């Protein structure tokens, strides 16, 4: 264990170890295969100098084509370059062009604190990408029956995360779902049900195993404003006006 995390919360370190072991299993790898394609597709539209990647798993690098430097931060796991606690990143404010939280909120003792730390690190105009397990999916239902670390996943609703982003000064630009095939250990069954993924990606029904939120940080001092519902107004009618003749006016 790294010396920088010797004083970390033991519950957090234990949760990270269990989550990493689950992602290294067949179900976790199945989910990652679908996620990496969607993440890489989105990152192809992002530019800048620095990308920060946080997630409770090992040896899953992100190599964006149009960003100069990518760094992994988080728990003491293989592949993590900067070891730190979830609520204390050794990164300056507004230092990153893009921050990717891949299942960080799902496996966290304090999702609000983690999201604030990630939001603080994004420069104005930069992007925050959040990947989470969709509770309204077969994966979310499986979590309730799982006996592994997956049962500890929070599975926060994407709409709720969107509200948090709004309060932190971010504008939600995109929401995408993926991995419509249920968690299966058999590769043969996954091949047979591959048509579900094709149909799901085409329809983008909100029942995919994971969701991706892409949010842009607004300029300092600005906040996204929710459009209030405008009540339907009645039609304006002309009021009758009495006509006055010139003869009446002279009298």
mmCIF file of N, CA, C and O in Angstrom, residues 146-217:
data_model
loop_
_atom_site.group_PDB
_atom_site.id
_atom_site.type_symbol
_atom_site.label_atom_id
_atom_site.label_comp_id
_atom_site.label_asym_id
_atom_site.label_seq_id
_atom_site.Cartn_x
_atom_site.Cartn_y
_atom_site.Cartn_z
ATOM 1 N N UNK A 146 -26.473 -9.631 -6.326
ATOM 2 C CA UNK A 146 -25.057 -9.972 -6.354
ATOM 3 C C UNK A 146 -24.505 -10.186 -4.948
ATOM 4 O O UNK A 146 -24.919 -9.533 -3.996
ATOM 5 N N UNK A 147 -23.555 -11.111 -4.834
ATOM 6 C CA UNK A 147 -22.874 -11.354 -3.566
ATOM 7 C C UNK A 147 -21.448 -10.811 -3.580
ATOM 8 O O UNK A 147 -20.706 -10.994 -2.630
ATOM 9 N N UNK A 148 -21.091 -10.146 -4.662
ATOM 10 C CA UNK A 148 -19.739 -9.603 -4.795
ATOM 11 C C UNK A 148 -19.777 -8.093 -4.569
ATOM 12 O O UNK A 148 -20.762 -7.546 -4.101
ATOM 13 N N UNK A 149 -18.661 -7.449 -4.909
ATOM 14 C CA UNK A 149 -18.550 -6.004 -4.671
ATOM 15 C C UNK A 149 -19.590 -5.214 -5.452
ATOM 16 O O UNK A 149 -19.912 -4.083 -5.084
ATOM 17 N N UNK A 150 -20.129 -5.819 -6.502
ATOM 18 C CA UNK A 150 -21.109 -5.110 -7.321
ATOM 19 C C UNK A 150 -22.348 -4.712 -6.516
ATOM 20 O O UNK A 150 -23.011 -3.729 -6.835
ATOM 21 N N UNK A 151 -22.653 -5.452 -5.472
ATOM 22 C CA UNK A 151 -23.842 -5.114 -4.673
ATOM 23 C C UNK A 151 -23.648 -3.822 -3.883
ATOM 24 O O UNK A 151 -24.610 -3.254 -3.374
ATOM 25 N N UNK A 152 -22.401 -3.359 -3.756
ATOM 26 C CA UNK A 152 -22.125 -2.108 -3.050
ATOM 27 C C UNK A 152 -22.234 -0.887 -3.961
ATOM 28 O O UNK A 152 -22.107 0.243 -3.486
ATOM 29 N N UNK A 153 -22.436 -1.122 -5.245
ATOM 30 C CA UNK A 153 -22.529 0.005 -6.178
ATOM 31 C C UNK A 153 -23.764 0.853 -5.868
ATOM 32 O O UNK A 153 -24.845 0.328 -5.618
ATOM 33 N N UNK A 154 -23.592 2.159 -5.911
ATOM 34 C CA UNK A 154 -24.696 3.071 -5.582
ATOM 35 C C UNK A 154 -25.709 3.191 -6.715
ATOM 36 O O UNK A 154 -26.901 3.396 -6.467
ATOM 37 N N UNK A 155 -25.251 3.108 -7.947
ATOM 38 C CA UNK A 155 -26.156 3.201 -9.108
ATOM 39 C C UNK A 155 -27.036 4.450 -9.016
ATOM 40 O O UNK A 155 -28.271 4.370 -8.956
ATOM 41 N N UNK A 156 -26.399 5.599 -8.998
ATOM 42 C CA UNK A 156 -27.114 6.874 -8.885
ATOM 43 C C UNK A 156 -27.787 7.202 -10.221
ATOM 44 O O UNK A 156 -27.191 7.037 -11.285
ATOM 45 N N UNK A 157 -29.012 7.664 -10.172
ATOM 46 C CA UNK A 157 -29.758 7.981 -11.393
ATOM 47 C C UNK A 157 -29.063 9.083 -12.185
ATOM 48 O O UNK A 157 -28.568 10.063 -11.601
ATOM 49 N N UNK A 158 -29.020 8.978 -13.502
ATOM 50 C CA UNK A 158 -28.381 10.025 -14.309
ATOM 51 C C UNK A 158 -29.060 11.381 -14.167
ATOM 52 O O UNK A 158 -28.400 12.412 -14.248
ATOM 53 N N UNK A 159 -30.375 11.396 -13.973
ATOM 54 C CA UNK A 159 -31.060 12.677 -13.785
ATOM 55 C C UNK A 159 -30.609 13.367 -12.495
ATOM 56 O O UNK A 159 -30.489 14.589 -12.441
ATOM 57 N N UNK A 160 -30.367 12.573 -11.478
ATOM 58 C CA UNK A 160 -29.907 13.143 -10.213
ATOM 59 C C UNK A 160 -28.496 13.698 -10.347
ATOM 60 O O UNK A 160 -28.202 14.791 -9.841
ATOM 61 N N UNK A 161 -27.629 12.964 -11.036
ATOM 62 C CA UNK A 161 -26.275 13.462 -11.269
ATOM 63 C C UNK A 161 -26.321 14.740 -12.101
ATOM 64 O O UNK A 161 -25.549 15.679 -11.874
ATOM 65 N N UNK A 162 -27.243 14.793 -13.054
ATOM 66 C CA UNK A 162 -27.395 16.009 -13.846
ATOM 67 C C UNK A 162 -27.780 17.208 -12.999
ATOM 68 O O UNK A 162 -27.309 18.328 -13.241
ATOM 69 N N UNK A 163 -28.618 16.999 -11.992
ATOM 70 C CA UNK A 163 -28.983 18.092 -11.087
ATOM 71 C C UNK A 163 -27.770 18.558 -10.287
ATOM 72 O O UNK A 163 -27.581 19.762 -10.068
ATOM 73 N N UNK A 164 -26.945 17.624 -9.838
ATOM 74 C CA UNK A 164 -25.730 17.995 -9.109
ATOM 75 C C UNK A 164 -24.797 18.825 -9.992
ATOM 76 O O UNK A 164 -24.219 19.822 -9.540
ATOM 77 N N UNK A 165 -24.666 18.423 -11.247
ATOM 78 C CA UNK A 165 -23.805 19.158 -12.169
ATOM 79 C C UNK A 165 -24.323 20.573 -12.393
ATOM 80 O O UNK A 165 -23.543 21.525 -12.496
ATOM 81 N N UNK A 166 -25.620 20.719 -12.464
ATOM 82 C CA UNK A 166 -26.214 22.040 -12.645
ATOM 83 C C UNK A 166 -25.865 22.963 -11.485
ATOM 84 O O UNK A 166 -25.529 24.137 -11.683
ATOM 85 N N UNK A 167 -25.909 22.437 -10.273
ATOM 86 C CA UNK A 167 -25.583 23.235 -9.093
ATOM 87 C C UNK A 167 -24.105 23.594 -9.041
ATOM 88 O O UNK A 167 -23.729 24.610 -8.437
ATOM 89 N N UNK A 168 -23.262 22.781 -9.656
ATOM 90 C CA UNK A 168 -21.817 23.030 -9.651
ATOM 91 C C UNK A 168 -21.371 23.915 -10.813
ATOM 92 O O UNK A 168 -20.173 24.133 -10.999
ATOM 93 N N UNK A 169 -22.305 24.419 -11.588
ATOM 94 C CA UNK A 169 -21.958 25.329 -12.673
ATOM 95 C C UNK A 169 -21.621 24.651 -13.979
ATOM 96 O O UNK A 169 -20.829 25.173 -14.761
ATOM 97 N N UNK A 170 -22.218 23.495 -14.245
ATOM 98 C CA UNK A 170 -21.986 22.776 -15.493
ATOM 99 C C UNK A 170 -23.259 22.734 -16.325
ATOM 100 O O UNK A 170 -24.365 22.703 -15.780
ATOM 101 N N UNK A 171 -23.076 22.725 -17.613
ATOM 102 C CA UNK A 171 -24.188 22.594 -18.553
ATOM 103 C C UNK A 171 -24.122 21.210 -19.193
ATOM 104 O O UNK A 171 -23.113 20.851 -19.816
ATOM 105 N N UNK A 172 -25.170 20.432 -19.027
ATOM 106 C CA UNK A 172 -25.198 19.082 -19.571
ATOM 107 C C UNK A 172 -25.378 19.145 -21.085
ATOM 108 O O UNK A 172 -26.361 19.678 -21.583
ATOM 109 N N UNK A 173 -24.410 18.589 -21.806
ATOM 110 C CA UNK A 173 -24.447 18.631 -23.263
ATOM 111 C C UNK A 173 -24.950 17.335 -23.893
ATOM 112 O O UNK A 173 -25.522 17.362 -24.989
ATOM 113 N N UNK A 174 -24.720 16.214 -23.204
ATOM 114 C CA UNK A 174 -25.071 14.940 -23.832
ATOM 115 C C UNK A 174 -25.316 13.882 -22.772
ATOM 116 O O UNK A 174 -24.673 13.871 -21.728
ATOM 117 N N UNK A 175 -26.259 12.997 -23.063
ATOM 118 C CA UNK A 175 -26.509 11.816 -22.242
ATOM 119 C C UNK A 175 -26.656 10.623 -23.166
ATOM 120 O O UNK A 175 -27.468 10.650 -24.092
ATOM 121 N N UNK A 176 -25.870 9.598 -22.935
ATOM 122 C CA UNK A 176 -25.852 8.435 -23.808
ATOM 123 C C UNK A 176 -25.857 7.160 -22.977
ATOM 124 O O UNK A 176 -25.247 7.101 -21.906
ATOM 125 N N UNK A 177 -26.542 6.138 -23.485
ATOM 126 C CA UNK A 177 -26.608 4.853 -22.803
ATOM 127 C C UNK A 177 -25.914 3.792 -23.640
ATOM 128 O O UNK A 177 -25.765 3.927 -24.857
ATOM 129 N N UNK A 178 -25.471 2.714 -22.957
ATOM 130 C CA UNK A 178 -24.791 1.636 -23.654
ATOM 131 C C UNK A 178 -24.854 0.344 -22.877
ATOM 132 O O UNK A 178 -25.328 0.298 -21.745
ATOM 133 N N UNK A 179 -24.377 -0.739 -23.477
ATOM 134 C CA UNK A 179 -24.358 -2.085 -22.916
ATOM 135 C C UNK A 179 -25.784 -2.558 -22.596
ATOM 136 O O UNK A 179 -26.163 -2.715 -21.433
ATOM 137 N N UNK A 180 -26.560 -2.771 -23.643
ATOM 138 C CA UNK A 180 -27.937 -3.229 -23.481
ATOM 139 C C UNK A 180 -28.020 -4.734 -23.258
ATOM 140 O O UNK A 180 -29.068 -5.234 -22.852
ATOM 141 N N UNK A 181 -26.945 -5.422 -23.513
ATOM 142 C CA UNK A 181 -26.918 -6.862 -23.252
ATOM 143 C C UNK A 181 -26.775 -7.098 -21.753
ATOM 144 O O UNK A 181 -25.947 -6.461 -21.101
ATOM 145 N N UNK A 182 -27.570 -7.963 -21.138
ATOM 146 C CA UNK A 182 -27.474 -8.190 -19.689
ATOM 147 C C UNK A 182 -26.145 -8.833 -19.313
ATOM 148 O O UNK A 182 -25.443 -9.371 -20.169
ATOM 149 N N UNK A 183 -25.762 -8.775 -18.028
ATOM 150 C CA UNK A 183 -24.490 -9.369 -17.591
ATOM 151 C C UNK A 183 -24.521 -10.886 -17.719
ATOM 152 O O UNK A 183 -25.267 -11.571 -17.023
ATOM 153 N N UNK A 184 -23.698 -11.388 -18.622
ATOM 154 C CA UNK A 184 -23.644 -12.817 -18.886
ATOM 155 C C UNK A 184 -22.196 -13.278 -18.867
ATOM 156 O O UNK A 184 -21.318 -12.612 -19.437
ATOM 157 N N UNK A 185 -21.941 -14.408 -18.206
ATOM 158 C CA UNK A 185 -20.586 -14.950 -18.165
ATOM 159 C C UNK A 185 -20.255 -15.753 -19.410
ATOM 160 O O UNK A 185 -19.080 -15.972 -19.729
ATOM 161 N N UNK A 186 -21.256 -16.210 -20.125
ATOM 162 C CA UNK A 186 -21.042 -17.029 -21.316
ATOM 163 C C UNK A 186 -20.848 -16.132 -22.538
ATOM 164 O O UNK A 186 -21.715 -15.312 -22.869
ATOM 165 N N UNK A 187 -19.714 -16.284 -23.204
ATOM 166 C CA UNK A 187 -19.455 -15.508 -24.413
ATOM 167 C C UNK A 187 -20.393 -15.908 -25.544
ATOM 168 O O UNK A 187 -20.721 -15.093 -26.420
ATOM 169 N N UNK A 188 -20.845 -17.162 -25.554
ATOM 170 C CA UNK A 188 -21.767 -17.615 -26.591
ATOM 171 C C UNK A 188 -23.111 -16.909 -26.481
ATOM 172 O O UNK A 188 -23.693 -16.492 -27.489
ATOM 173 N N UNK A 189 -23.609 -16.784 -25.261
ATOM 174 C CA UNK A 189 -24.878 -16.081 -25.073
ATOM 175 C C UNK A 189 -24.745 -14.599 -25.402
ATOM 176 O O UNK A 189 -25.664 -13.982 -25.943
ATOM 177 N N UNK A 190 -23.619 -14.015 -25.077
ATOM 178 C CA UNK A 190 -23.413 -12.611 -25.407
ATOM 179 C C UNK A 190 -23.401 -12.413 -26.927
ATOM 180 O O UNK A 190 -23.884 -11.402 -27.438
ATOM 181 N N UNK A 191 -22.848 -13.380 -27.633
ATOM 182 C CA UNK A 191 -22.839 -13.298 -29.090
ATOM 183 C C UNK A 191 -24.247 -13.434 -29.648
ATOM 184 O O UNK A 191 -24.626 -12.744 -30.597
ATOM 185 N N UNK A 192 -25.037 -14.321 -29.051
ATOM 186 C CA UNK A 192 -26.412 -14.512 -29.510
ATOM 187 C C UNK A 192 -27.263 -13.269 -29.279
ATOM 188 O O UNK A 192 -28.180 -12.989 -30.056
ATOM 189 N N UNK A 193 -26.971 -12.548 -28.200
ATOM 190 C CA UNK A 193 -27.770 -11.368 -27.864
ATOM 191 C C UNK A 193 -27.124 -10.068 -28.339
ATOM 192 O O UNK A 193 -27.500 -8.989 -27.887
ATOM 193 N N UNK A 194 -26.174 -10.175 -29.243
ATOM 194 C CA UNK A 194 -25.490 -8.973 -29.730
ATOM 195 C C UNK A 194 -26.446 -8.031 -30.453
ATOM 196 O O UNK A 194 -26.209 -6.827 -30.543
ATOM 197 N N UNK A 195 -27.553 -8.579 -30.954
ATOM 198 C CA UNK A 195 -28.528 -7.725 -31.624
ATOM 199 C C UNK A 195 -29.188 -6.729 -30.693
ATOM 200 O O UNK A 195 -29.648 -5.671 -31.133
ATOM 201 N N UNK A 196 -29.224 -7.058 -29.392
ATOM 202 C CA UNK A 196 -29.785 -6.123 -28.418
ATOM 203 C C UNK A 196 -28.980 -4.838 -28.359
ATOM 204 O O UNK A 196 -29.532 -3.741 -28.231
ATOM 205 N N UNK A 197 -27.658 -4.988 -28.443
ATOM 206 C CA UNK A 197 -26.805 -3.804 -28.392
ATOM 207 C C UNK A 197 -27.004 -2.919 -29.614
ATOM 208 O O UNK A 197 -27.075 -1.688 -29.502
ATOM 209 N N UNK A 198 -27.109 -3.548 -30.766
ATOM 210 C CA UNK A 198 -27.323 -2.778 -31.994
ATOM 211 C C UNK A 198 -28.644 -2.023 -31.944
ATOM 212 O O UNK A 198 -28.707 -0.829 -32.266
ATOM 213 N N UNK A 199 -29.700 -2.714 -31.512
ATOM 214 C CA UNK A 199 -31.014 -2.062 -31.424
ATOM 215 C C UNK A 199 -31.016 -0.992 -30.337
ATOM 216 O O UNK A 199 -31.624 0.073 -30.508
ATOM 217 N N UNK A 200 -30.356 -1.271 -29.228
ATOM 218 C CA UNK A 200 -30.327 -0.300 -28.134
ATOM 219 C C UNK A 200 -29.578 0.965 -28.495
ATOM 220 O O UNK A 200 -30.015 2.075 -28.184
ATOM 221 N N UNK A 201 -28.443 0.825 -29.163
ATOM 222 C CA UNK A 201 -27.683 2.001 -29.571
ATOM 223 C C UNK A 201 -28.448 2.841 -30.581
ATOM 224 O O UNK A 201 -28.334 4.065 -30.604
ATOM 225 N N UNK A 202 -29.246 2.170 -31.393
ATOM 226 C CA UNK A 202 -30.012 2.911 -32.390
ATOM 227 C C UNK A 202 -31.161 3.673 -31.745
ATOM 228 O O UNK A 202 -31.432 4.827 -32.094
ATOM 229 N N UNK A 203 -31.840 3.058 -30.807
ATOM 230 C CA UNK A 203 -33.006 3.691 -30.177
ATOM 231 C C UNK A 203 -32.644 4.561 -28.989
ATOM 232 O O UNK A 203 -33.381 5.488 -28.643
ATOM 233 N N UNK A 204 -31.505 4.263 -28.330
ATOM 234 C CA UNK A 204 -31.055 4.986 -27.143
ATOM 235 C C UNK A 204 -32.128 5.041 -26.054
ATOM 236 O O UNK A 204 -32.347 6.078 -25.406
ATOM 237 N N UNK A 205 -32.803 3.914 -25.846
ATOM 238 C CA UNK A 205 -33.731 3.829 -24.722
ATOM 239 C C UNK A 205 -32.950 3.879 -23.415
ATOM 240 O O UNK A 205 -31.835 3.359 -23.321
ATOM 241 N N UNK A 206 -33.512 4.506 -22.375
ATOM 242 C CA UNK A 206 -32.773 4.679 -21.114
ATOM 243 C C UNK A 206 -32.734 3.419 -20.261
ATOM 244 O O UNK A 206 -32.967 3.468 -19.045
ATOM 245 N N UNK A 207 -32.430 2.276 -20.864
ATOM 246 C CA UNK A 207 -32.361 1.022 -20.123
ATOM 247 C C UNK A 207 -31.018 0.329 -20.340
ATOM 248 O O UNK A 207 -30.862 -0.848 -20.036
ATOM 249 N N UNK A 208 -30.032 1.060 -20.869
ATOM 250 C CA UNK A 208 -28.703 0.492 -21.056
ATOM 251 C C UNK A 208 -28.016 0.262 -19.721
ATOM 252 O O UNK A 208 -28.352 0.870 -18.702
ATOM 253 N N UNK A 209 -27.028 -0.624 -19.701
ATOM 254 C CA UNK A 209 -26.353 -0.968 -18.461
ATOM 255 C C UNK A 209 -25.575 0.176 -17.846
ATOM 256 O O UNK A 209 -25.419 0.251 -16.629
ATOM 257 N N UNK A 210 -25.091 1.100 -18.681
ATOM 258 C CA UNK A 210 -24.366 2.267 -18.161
ATOM 259 C C UNK A 210 -24.845 3.522 -18.879
ATOM 260 O O UNK A 210 -25.451 3.464 -19.953
ATOM 261 N N UNK A 211 -24.557 4.658 -18.282
ATOM 262 C CA UNK A 211 -24.850 5.945 -18.914
ATOM 263 C C UNK A 211 -23.578 6.784 -18.937
ATOM 264 O O UNK A 211 -22.698 6.635 -18.085
ATOM 265 N N UNK A 212 -23.499 7.636 -19.922
ATOM 266 C CA UNK A 212 -22.403 8.594 -20.048
ATOM 267 C C UNK A 212 -22.990 9.993 -20.091
ATOM 268 O O UNK A 212 -23.834 10.288 -20.938
ATOM 269 N N UNK A 213 -22.551 10.841 -19.174
ATOM 270 C CA UNK A 213 -22.951 12.242 -19.147
ATOM 271 C C UNK A 213 -21.756 13.101 -19.547
ATOM 272 O O UNK A 213 -20.651 12.915 -19.026
ATOM 273 N N UNK A 214 -21.979 13.996 -20.477
ATOM 274 C CA UNK A 214 -20.947 14.933 -20.924
ATOM 275 C C UNK A 214 -21.406 16.331 -20.546
ATOM 276 O O UNK A 214 -22.454 16.795 -21.007
ATOM 277 N N UNK A 215 -20.631 17.004 -19.688
ATOM 278 C CA UNK A 215 -21.013 18.328 -19.199
ATOM 279 C C UNK A 215 -19.859 19.304 -19.415
ATOM 280 O O UNK A 215 -18.688 18.944 -19.263
ATOM 281 N N UNK A 216 -20.211 20.522 -19.778
ATOM 282 C CA UNK A 216 -19.215 21.585 -19.978
ATOM 283 C C UNK A 216 -19.275 22.562 -18.806
ATOM 284 O O UNK A 216 -20.361 22.979 -18.393
ATOM 285 N N UNK A 217 -18.108 22.936 -18.312
ATOM 286 C CA UNK A 217 -18.040 23.891 -17.204
ATOM 287 C C UNK A 217 -18.192 25.302 -17.749
ATOM 288 O O UNK A 217 -17.474 25.715 -18.654
#
